[in-house]
Amino acid sequence: MQTSPAHAAHHDDREIETLEEFDAVVAARGTLTGFRVQSVDLTDRTRELLATDTSEAVFLGCPMRENAAAKLRTDGALVFPPVPHLPFDPYRGLLYSPDELFDGLEKGYEQTPDALAYAWFQRTRADGDIYASMLRSLHDDAVSDALDELLRGTQVVGVMGGHAMARGTREYAGAARLGRELARAGFTVATGGGPGAMEAANLGAYAAPFEDAMLDEACELLATAPSFTPSITDWARAAFEVRSRWPRGGHSVGIPTWFYGHEPPNAFASHIAKYFANATREDGLLARSNAGVVFLPGAAGTVQEIFDNATPNYYESRGEPTPMVLVDRVHWTQKLPTWPLLQALARERSMEARIALVDRIEEAPAALKRLTM
């Protein structure tokens, strides 16, 4: 059984990301020299900060009293203050949770941190402000760092597919069963974190610890709000209803982007790595899918992901090629004939033994297993 992401969150020993870690380090070592303290509220730790050596430490977005901040600077520590009036924390030490991004949903999606961050992005992207672009870069880098810490030592399978796949359809239920089967086989499921096929795969991983019937019931409940249009609020509320009826589901990862901010993140990924830069997010999602990727039917975005994944496999720039399974023969050979090109690229290279085309979602896990041999 692979390590669940919840237990894989060991990280750089010099990083402090919670108040508990801060207290433990101060108690055990009596010094913060060389440590990185990330987005921890130190307002009530003035006594400790005044009494502890903080030379060469870095404090990223940690609220603290002015006398403590002055003492840290005198020690030679670098203090990056919190940025006021931002709808997100650029220095965050941990990934998002669905509850955090959808906080305030009862007042309507427009009031949530997710929607407010998108509105800020829209505003600042248009005016080309260097300060705003620096804050976005800091944020995305912090998210990547948190994602690496979470996934260290896990076997990750990426599930890619279109956002248009509606709840209540046979395809949606199939994608959910795929996510469940992968999670039960010990893999960490990673998706683009949005609606449609992505939500279905995260839902499947969420359903993994429960009886099989739970997934059918959940799909039925979700079908009352089949799409995130016209109302993201109704769509998200249905998901949270499933989560409250079956709390403490299985773990999985969603990696969405505010670049496509009109598409909300789904509430079934336990850990959400949301980025401003879509290119960083795309590459990061595929690069971290170290146990292979399953491509469900999709349009331009999924075609792009297929070749974003094929290129490092072709050049072996990330080492051994990883398995690629395309689902739905008609879709990938006639509707969007991606498979013949992928086959032609793979010919007589080591990636040839790592690609497969299957007709049905149900065949994907076995194909993945076969390609891993």
Short mmCIF file of C-alpha atoms in Angstrom, two decimals:
data_model
loop_
_atom_site.label_atom_id
_atom_site.label_comp_id
_atom_site.label_asym_id
_atom_site.label_seq_id
_atom_site.Cartn_x
_atom_site.Cartn_y
_atom_site.Cartn_z
CA MET A 1 0.00 0.00 0.00
CA GLN A 2 1.38 3.42 -0.91
CA THR A 3 1.73 6.13 1.69
CA SER A 4 -1.35 8.30 1.91
CA PRO A 5 -0.60 11.96 1.28
CA ALA A 6 -1.87 12.82 4.72
CA HIS A 7 1.08 10.95 6.21
CA ALA A 8 3.65 11.98 3.62
CA ALA A 9 3.96 15.58 4.71
CA HIS A 10 7.49 15.48 6.10
CA HIS A 11 9.48 18.36 4.70
CA ASP A 12 12.71 20.34 4.76
CA ASP A 13 13.79 20.24 8.42
CA ARG A 14 14.46 23.98 8.38
CA GLU A 15 10.90 24.92 7.41
CA ILE A 16 8.37 25.83 10.08
CA GLU A 17 4.78 25.98 8.79
CA THR A 18 2.64 25.70 11.95
CA LEU A 19 2.62 27.13 15.47
CA GLU A 20 3.11 23.59 16.84
CA GLU A 21 6.32 23.21 14.80
CA PHE A 22 7.51 26.65 15.96
CA ASP A 23 6.98 25.74 19.64
CA ALA A 24 8.66 22.35 19.19
CA VAL A 25 11.77 23.82 17.53
CA VAL A 26 12.16 26.59 20.13
CA ALA A 27 11.73 24.09 22.98
CA ALA A 28 14.11 21.47 21.52
CA ARG A 29 16.83 23.69 20.04
CA GLY A 30 16.56 27.03 21.78
CA THR A 31 17.50 28.73 18.49
CA LEU A 32 15.84 29.64 15.19
CA THR A 33 19.12 30.34 13.38
CA GLY A 34 18.82 29.46 9.69
CA PHE A 35 15.13 28.47 9.93
CA ARG A 36 12.38 29.51 7.50
CA VAL A 37 9.11 30.38 9.20
CA GLN A 38 6.27 30.47 6.71
CA SER A 39 2.91 32.17 7.28
CA VAL A 40 2.69 31.40 11.03
CA ASP A 41 0.86 33.86 13.30
CA LEU A 42 3.49 34.79 15.92
CA THR A 43 1.50 37.60 17.57
CA ASP A 44 1.38 35.60 20.84
CA ARG A 45 5.00 34.44 20.67
CA THR A 46 6.71 37.79 21.42
CA ARG A 47 8.44 36.47 24.56
CA GLU A 48 9.91 33.52 22.64
CA LEU A 49 11.04 35.70 19.71
CA LEU A 50 12.75 38.20 22.04
CA ALA A 51 14.56 35.41 23.92
CA THR A 52 15.66 33.28 20.94
CA ASP A 53 18.57 33.73 18.52
CA THR A 54 17.07 34.33 15.07
CA SER A 55 20.20 35.19 13.08
CA GLU A 56 19.99 34.15 9.40
CA ALA A 57 16.33 33.13 9.87
CA VAL A 58 13.69 34.16 7.35
CA PHE A 59 10.12 35.04 8.36
CA LEU A 60 7.66 34.96 5.44
CA GLY A 61 4.33 36.68 6.07
CA CYS A 62 4.24 36.01 9.83
CA PRO A 63 2.08 38.47 11.80
CA MET A 64 4.04 39.62 14.91
CA ARG A 65 4.35 42.55 17.30
CA GLU A 66 6.48 45.50 16.16
CA ASN A 67 9.06 45.09 18.99
CA ALA A 68 9.56 41.43 18.00
CA ALA A 69 10.01 42.36 14.30
CA ALA A 70 12.55 45.08 15.26
CA LYS A 71 14.54 42.58 17.37
CA LEU A 72 14.56 40.00 14.52
CA ARG A 73 15.95 42.58 12.08
CA THR A 74 18.64 43.52 14.60
CA ASP A 75 19.56 39.81 14.82
CA GLY A 76 20.06 39.79 11.04
CA ALA A 77 16.86 37.89 10.24
CA LEU A 78 14.91 38.71 7.08
CA VAL A 79 11.32 39.70 7.81
CA PHE A 80 8.83 39.70 4.90
CA PRO A 81 5.68 41.25 6.37
CA PRO A 82 2.17 39.99 5.58
CA VAL A 83 0.62 41.79 2.59
CA PRO A 84 -2.59 43.57 3.65
CA HIS A 85 -5.88 43.50 1.68
CA LEU A 86 -5.00 40.44 -0.41
CA PRO A 87 -7.63 37.70 -0.87
CA PHE A 88 -4.87 35.04 -0.62
CA ASP A 89 -1.65 34.46 1.33
CA PRO A 90 1.38 34.60 -1.01
CA TYR A 91 3.61 32.92 1.61
CA ARG A 92 1.30 30.02 2.49
CA GLY A 93 3.02 26.94 3.85
CA LEU A 94 0.30 24.35 3.10
CA LEU A 95 -1.99 23.47 0.21
CA TYR A 96 -5.60 24.63 0.14
CA SER A 97 -8.52 22.56 1.37
CA PRO A 98 -11.98 22.71 -0.24
CA ASP A 99 -13.36 24.22 2.99
CA GLU A 100 -10.83 27.05 2.80
CA LEU A 101 -11.45 27.93 -0.87
CA PHE A 102 -15.25 27.70 -0.52
CA ASP A 103 -15.45 29.47 2.85
CA GLY A 104 -18.62 31.61 2.94
CA LEU A 105 -20.39 29.58 0.22
CA GLU A 106 -23.68 29.99 2.09
CA LYS A 107 -23.62 33.68 1.04
CA GLY A 108 -23.00 32.66 -2.58
CA TYR A 109 -19.86 31.57 -4.45
CA GLU A 110 -18.96 35.19 -5.33
CA GLN A 111 -18.07 35.79 -1.65
CA THR A 112 -15.64 32.87 -1.34
CA PRO A 113 -11.83 33.23 -1.17
CA ASP A 114 -11.64 31.31 -4.48
CA ALA A 115 -13.86 33.81 -6.31
CA LEU A 116 -12.18 36.82 -4.66
CA ALA A 117 -8.71 35.59 -5.67
CA TYR A 118 -9.92 35.18 -9.27
CA ALA A 119 -11.38 38.70 -9.26
CA TRP A 120 -8.04 40.08 -7.95
CA PHE A 121 -6.18 38.11 -10.65
CA GLN A 122 -8.44 39.49 -13.39
CA ARG A 123 -7.90 43.04 -12.13
CA THR A 124 -4.13 42.90 -11.72
CA ARG A 125 -3.40 40.79 -14.80
CA ALA A 126 -4.85 43.49 -17.03
CA ASP A 127 -2.70 46.31 -15.67
CA GLY A 128 0.67 44.49 -15.79
CA ASP A 129 1.70 45.60 -12.27
CA ILE A 130 5.16 44.19 -11.39
CA TYR A 131 4.26 44.04 -7.69
CA ALA A 132 1.16 41.91 -8.39
CA SER A 133 3.10 39.58 -10.68
CA MET A 134 5.76 39.16 -7.96
CA LEU A 135 3.03 38.23 -5.43
CA ARG A 136 1.60 35.66 -7.86
CA SER A 137 5.05 34.12 -8.38
CA LEU A 138 5.71 33.95 -4.63
CA HIS A 139 2.33 32.29 -4.11
CA ASP A 140 2.81 29.72 -6.89
CA ASP A 141 6.29 28.85 -5.66
CA ALA A 142 4.97 28.33 -2.11
CA VAL A 143 2.22 26.07 -3.52
CA SER A 144 4.77 23.98 -5.47
CA ASP A 145 6.88 23.59 -2.35
CA ALA A 146 3.84 22.42 -0.34
CA LEU A 147 2.83 20.02 -3.13
CA ASP A 148 6.29 18.43 -3.24
CA GLU A 149 6.24 17.94 0.53
CA LEU A 150 2.81 16.33 0.36
CA LEU A 151 3.61 13.91 -2.46
CA ARG A 152 7.09 12.82 -1.39
CA GLY A 153 7.28 9.03 -1.41
CA THR A 154 3.85 8.49 -3.03
CA GLN A 155 2.87 6.84 -6.30
CA VAL A 156 0.82 9.39 -8.22
CA VAL A 157 -1.48 8.61 -11.15
CA GLY A 158 -2.80 11.62 -13.08
CA VAL A 159 -6.34 11.50 -14.47
CA MET A 160 -6.93 14.04 -17.26
CA GLY A 161 -10.21 14.81 -18.97
CA GLY A 162 -12.62 17.54 -19.96
CA HIS A 163 -14.48 19.93 -17.67
CA ALA A 164 -17.67 19.50 -19.73
CA MET A 165 -18.45 15.93 -18.55
CA ALA A 166 -21.78 16.35 -16.69
CA ARG A 167 -22.72 14.79 -13.37
CA GLY A 168 -25.40 12.14 -13.77
CA THR A 169 -23.92 10.71 -16.98
CA ARG A 170 -22.54 7.21 -17.56
CA GLU A 171 -19.13 8.77 -18.36
CA TYR A 172 -19.03 10.67 -15.06
CA ALA A 173 -19.85 7.52 -13.08
CA GLY A 174 -17.14 5.64 -15.00
CA ALA A 175 -14.51 8.28 -14.25
CA ALA A 176 -15.51 8.15 -10.57
CA ARG A 177 -15.10 4.36 -10.48
CA LEU A 178 -11.68 4.77 -12.09
CA GLY A 179 -10.62 7.19 -9.33
CA ARG A 180 -11.93 4.79 -6.69
CA GLU A 181 -10.11 1.79 -8.14
CA LEU A 182 -6.81 3.70 -8.41
CA ALA A 183 -7.12 4.94 -4.82
CA ARG A 184 -7.94 1.45 -3.56
CA ALA A 185 -4.87 0.11 -5.39
CA GLY A 186 -2.78 2.48 -3.26
CA PHE A 187 -2.18 5.26 -5.78
CA THR A 188 -2.62 8.95 -5.08
CA VAL A 189 -5.04 10.30 -7.69
CA ALA A 190 -4.11 13.72 -9.09
CA THR A 191 -6.33 15.73 -11.45
CA GLY A 192 -6.55 19.23 -12.86
CA GLY A 193 -8.81 19.91 -9.89
CA GLY A 194 -11.76 21.33 -11.84
CA PRO A 195 -15.27 20.12 -12.70
CA GLY A 196 -16.32 17.29 -15.06
CA ALA A 197 -13.96 14.34 -15.47
CA MET A 198 -11.57 15.88 -12.94
CA GLU A 199 -14.22 16.11 -10.24
CA ALA A 200 -15.39 12.57 -10.99
CA ALA A 201 -11.90 11.11 -10.46
CA ASN A 202 -11.41 13.07 -7.20
CA LEU A 203 -14.89 11.94 -6.07
CA GLY A 204 -13.90 8.32 -6.75
CA ALA A 205 -10.80 8.65 -4.57
CA TYR A 206 -12.94 10.29 -1.87
CA ALA A 207 -15.33 7.29 -2.06
CA ALA A 208 -12.54 4.68 -1.80
CA PRO A 209 -12.88 3.94 1.97
CA PHE A 210 -16.68 3.52 1.81
CA GLU A 211 -18.95 0.67 0.69
CA ASP A 212 -19.41 0.52 -3.10
CA ALA A 213 -23.04 1.69 -2.86
CA MET A 214 -21.93 5.08 -1.48
CA LEU A 215 -20.54 6.14 -4.87
CA ASP A 216 -23.82 5.39 -6.68
CA GLU A 217 -25.77 7.35 -4.07
CA ALA A 218 -23.32 10.25 -4.23
CA CYS A 219 -23.55 10.39 -8.03
CA GLU A 220 -27.34 10.49 -7.76
CA LEU A 221 -27.23 13.33 -5.26
CA LEU A 222 -24.77 15.31 -7.41
CA ALA A 223 -26.91 14.86 -10.53
CA THR A 224 -29.37 17.41 -9.07
CA ALA A 225 -26.80 20.08 -10.11
CA PRO A 226 -25.28 18.54 -13.27
CA SER A 227 -22.93 21.41 -14.18
CA PHE A 228 -21.20 24.44 -12.67
CA THR A 229 -23.23 26.55 -15.08
CA PRO A 230 -25.56 28.37 -14.57
CA SER A 231 -24.84 28.37 -10.80
CA ILE A 232 -21.45 27.55 -9.24
CA THR A 233 -23.11 27.99 -5.83
CA ASP A 234 -25.68 25.20 -6.42
CA TRP A 235 -23.02 22.97 -8.02
CA ALA A 236 -20.64 23.37 -5.06
CA ARG A 237 -23.40 23.01 -2.45
CA ALA A 238 -24.33 19.59 -3.85
CA ALA A 239 -20.70 18.47 -3.42
CA PHE A 240 -20.53 19.71 0.18
CA GLU A 241 -23.79 17.89 0.88
CA VAL A 242 -22.13 14.64 -0.25
CA ARG A 243 -19.12 15.41 1.94
CA SER A 244 -21.25 16.09 5.01
CA ARG A 245 -23.31 12.93 4.47
CA TRP A 246 -20.11 10.84 4.12
CA PRO A 247 -17.41 12.69 6.06
CA ARG A 248 -13.70 11.77 6.13
CA GLY A 249 -13.36 10.39 2.62
CA GLY A 250 -10.17 9.26 0.92
CA HIS A 251 -7.30 11.54 -0.06
CA SER A 252 -6.49 12.87 -3.53
CA VAL A 253 -4.98 15.97 -5.10
CA GLY A 254 -6.49 18.63 -7.36
CA ILE A 255 -4.23 21.03 -9.25
CA PRO A 256 -6.42 23.79 -10.74
CA THR A 257 -5.62 27.34 -11.89
CA TRP A 258 -7.12 30.82 -11.56
CA PHE A 259 -6.09 31.28 -15.20
CA TYR A 260 -9.32 29.40 -15.96
CA GLY A 261 -11.03 31.00 -12.97
CA HIS A 262 -14.50 30.75 -14.45
CA GLU A 263 -14.11 27.00 -13.78
CA PRO A 264 -14.31 26.42 -10.02
CA PRO A 265 -12.18 23.86 -8.19
CA ASN A 266 -14.00 20.70 -7.10
CA ALA A 267 -14.68 19.94 -3.45
CA PHE A 268 -13.59 16.27 -3.49
CA ALA A 269 -9.80 16.71 -3.73
CA SER A 270 -8.61 16.72 -0.12
CA HIS A 271 -5.59 18.83 -1.06
CA ILE A 272 -5.82 21.60 -3.65
CA ALA A 273 -2.71 23.13 -5.23
CA LYS A 274 -4.23 26.14 -6.98
CA TYR A 275 -1.96 28.25 -9.17
CA PHE A 276 -2.14 31.61 -10.92
CA ALA A 277 0.22 30.50 -13.72
CA ASN A 278 -1.38 27.82 -15.88
CA ALA A 279 1.94 26.73 -17.46
CA THR A 280 3.43 26.02 -14.00
CA ARG A 281 0.30 24.11 -13.06
CA GLU A 282 0.16 22.01 -16.28
CA ASP A 283 3.80 21.02 -16.14
CA GLY A 284 3.69 20.41 -12.40
CA LEU A 285 0.66 18.12 -12.62
CA LEU A 286 2.20 15.93 -15.32
CA ALA A 287 5.72 15.93 -13.84
CA ARG A 288 4.36 14.69 -10.50
CA SER A 289 2.29 11.87 -12.08
CA ASN A 290 5.19 9.47 -11.57
CA ALA A 291 3.08 6.29 -11.89
CA GLY A 292 1.41 7.25 -15.17
CA VAL A 293 -1.47 9.26 -16.62
CA VAL A 294 -4.94 8.22 -17.80
CA PHE A 295 -6.44 10.50 -20.47
CA LEU A 296 -10.23 10.47 -20.62
CA PRO A 297 -12.05 12.04 -23.59
CA GLY A 298 -11.55 15.79 -23.68
CA ALA A 299 -10.97 18.65 -26.10
CA ALA A 300 -8.05 21.05 -26.69
CA GLY A 301 -6.86 21.10 -23.06
CA THR A 302 -6.62 17.31 -22.87
CA VAL A 303 -4.90 17.09 -26.28
CA GLN A 304 -2.35 19.62 -25.02
CA GLU A 305 -1.80 17.53 -21.87
CA ILE A 306 -1.23 14.37 -23.92
CA PHE A 307 1.64 15.98 -25.81
CA ASP A 308 2.95 17.87 -22.77
CA ASN A 309 3.31 14.41 -21.26
CA ALA A 310 4.58 12.70 -24.41
CA THR A 311 7.49 15.13 -24.92
CA PRO A 312 9.50 14.28 -21.75
CA ASN A 313 8.67 10.60 -22.36
CA TYR A 314 10.02 10.90 -25.93
CA TYR A 315 13.27 12.57 -24.83
CA GLU A 316 13.39 10.72 -21.48
CA SER A 317 14.14 14.08 -19.89
CA ARG A 318 12.51 12.94 -16.61
CA GLY A 319 14.12 9.51 -16.76
CA GLU A 320 12.18 6.36 -17.74
CA PRO A 321 9.01 7.07 -19.74
CA THR A 322 5.86 6.86 -17.60
CA PRO A 323 2.71 4.97 -18.69
CA MET A 324 0.11 6.82 -20.80
CA VAL A 325 -3.37 5.28 -21.18
CA LEU A 326 -5.86 6.90 -23.59
CA VAL A 327 -9.51 5.96 -23.04
CA ASP A 328 -12.13 5.78 -25.86
CA ARG A 329 -10.85 4.48 -29.18
CA VAL A 330 -13.36 6.39 -31.35
CA HIS A 331 -12.61 9.67 -29.59
CA TRP A 332 -8.82 9.46 -29.91
CA THR A 333 -8.63 7.87 -33.39
CA GLN A 334 -11.52 9.56 -35.25
CA LYS A 335 -12.97 12.55 -33.41
CA LEU A 336 -9.56 13.95 -32.34
CA PRO A 337 -7.00 11.57 -33.93
CA THR A 338 -4.31 12.01 -31.31
CA TRP A 339 -3.49 8.29 -30.94
CA PRO A 340 -1.95 7.77 -34.43
CA LEU A 341 0.44 10.70 -33.84
CA LEU A 342 1.35 9.43 -30.37
CA GLN A 343 2.03 5.98 -31.82
CA ALA A 344 4.18 7.44 -34.60
CA LEU A 345 6.22 9.45 -32.06
CA ALA A 346 6.71 6.40 -29.83
CA ARG A 347 7.79 4.04 -32.60
CA GLU A 348 11.09 2.28 -31.86
CA ARG A 349 11.64 4.29 -28.68
CA SER A 350 11.37 3.03 -25.12
CA MET A 351 8.07 4.91 -24.67
CA GLU A 352 6.46 2.57 -27.23
CA ALA A 353 6.00 -0.04 -24.49
CA ARG A 354 4.46 2.57 -22.20
CA ILE A 355 1.44 3.75 -24.23
CA ALA A 356 -1.97 2.10 -24.59
CA LEU A 357 -5.38 2.84 -26.08
CA VAL A 358 -8.44 1.23 -24.46
CA ASP A 359 -12.13 1.36 -25.30
CA ARG A 360 -13.62 1.61 -21.84
CA ILE A 361 -12.71 3.37 -18.60
CA GLU A 362 -12.97 0.02 -16.80
CA GLU A 363 -9.96 -1.25 -18.79
CA ALA A 364 -7.67 1.62 -17.75
CA PRO A 365 -6.35 0.28 -14.39
CA ALA A 366 -5.34 -3.08 -15.95
CA ALA A 367 -3.66 -1.26 -18.86
CA LEU A 368 -1.77 0.94 -16.41
CA LYS A 369 -0.61 -2.15 -14.52
CA ARG A 370 0.48 -3.85 -17.76
CA LEU A 371 2.53 -0.83 -18.86
CA THR A 372 4.27 -0.64 -15.49
CA MET A 373 5.58 -4.21 -15.64
#
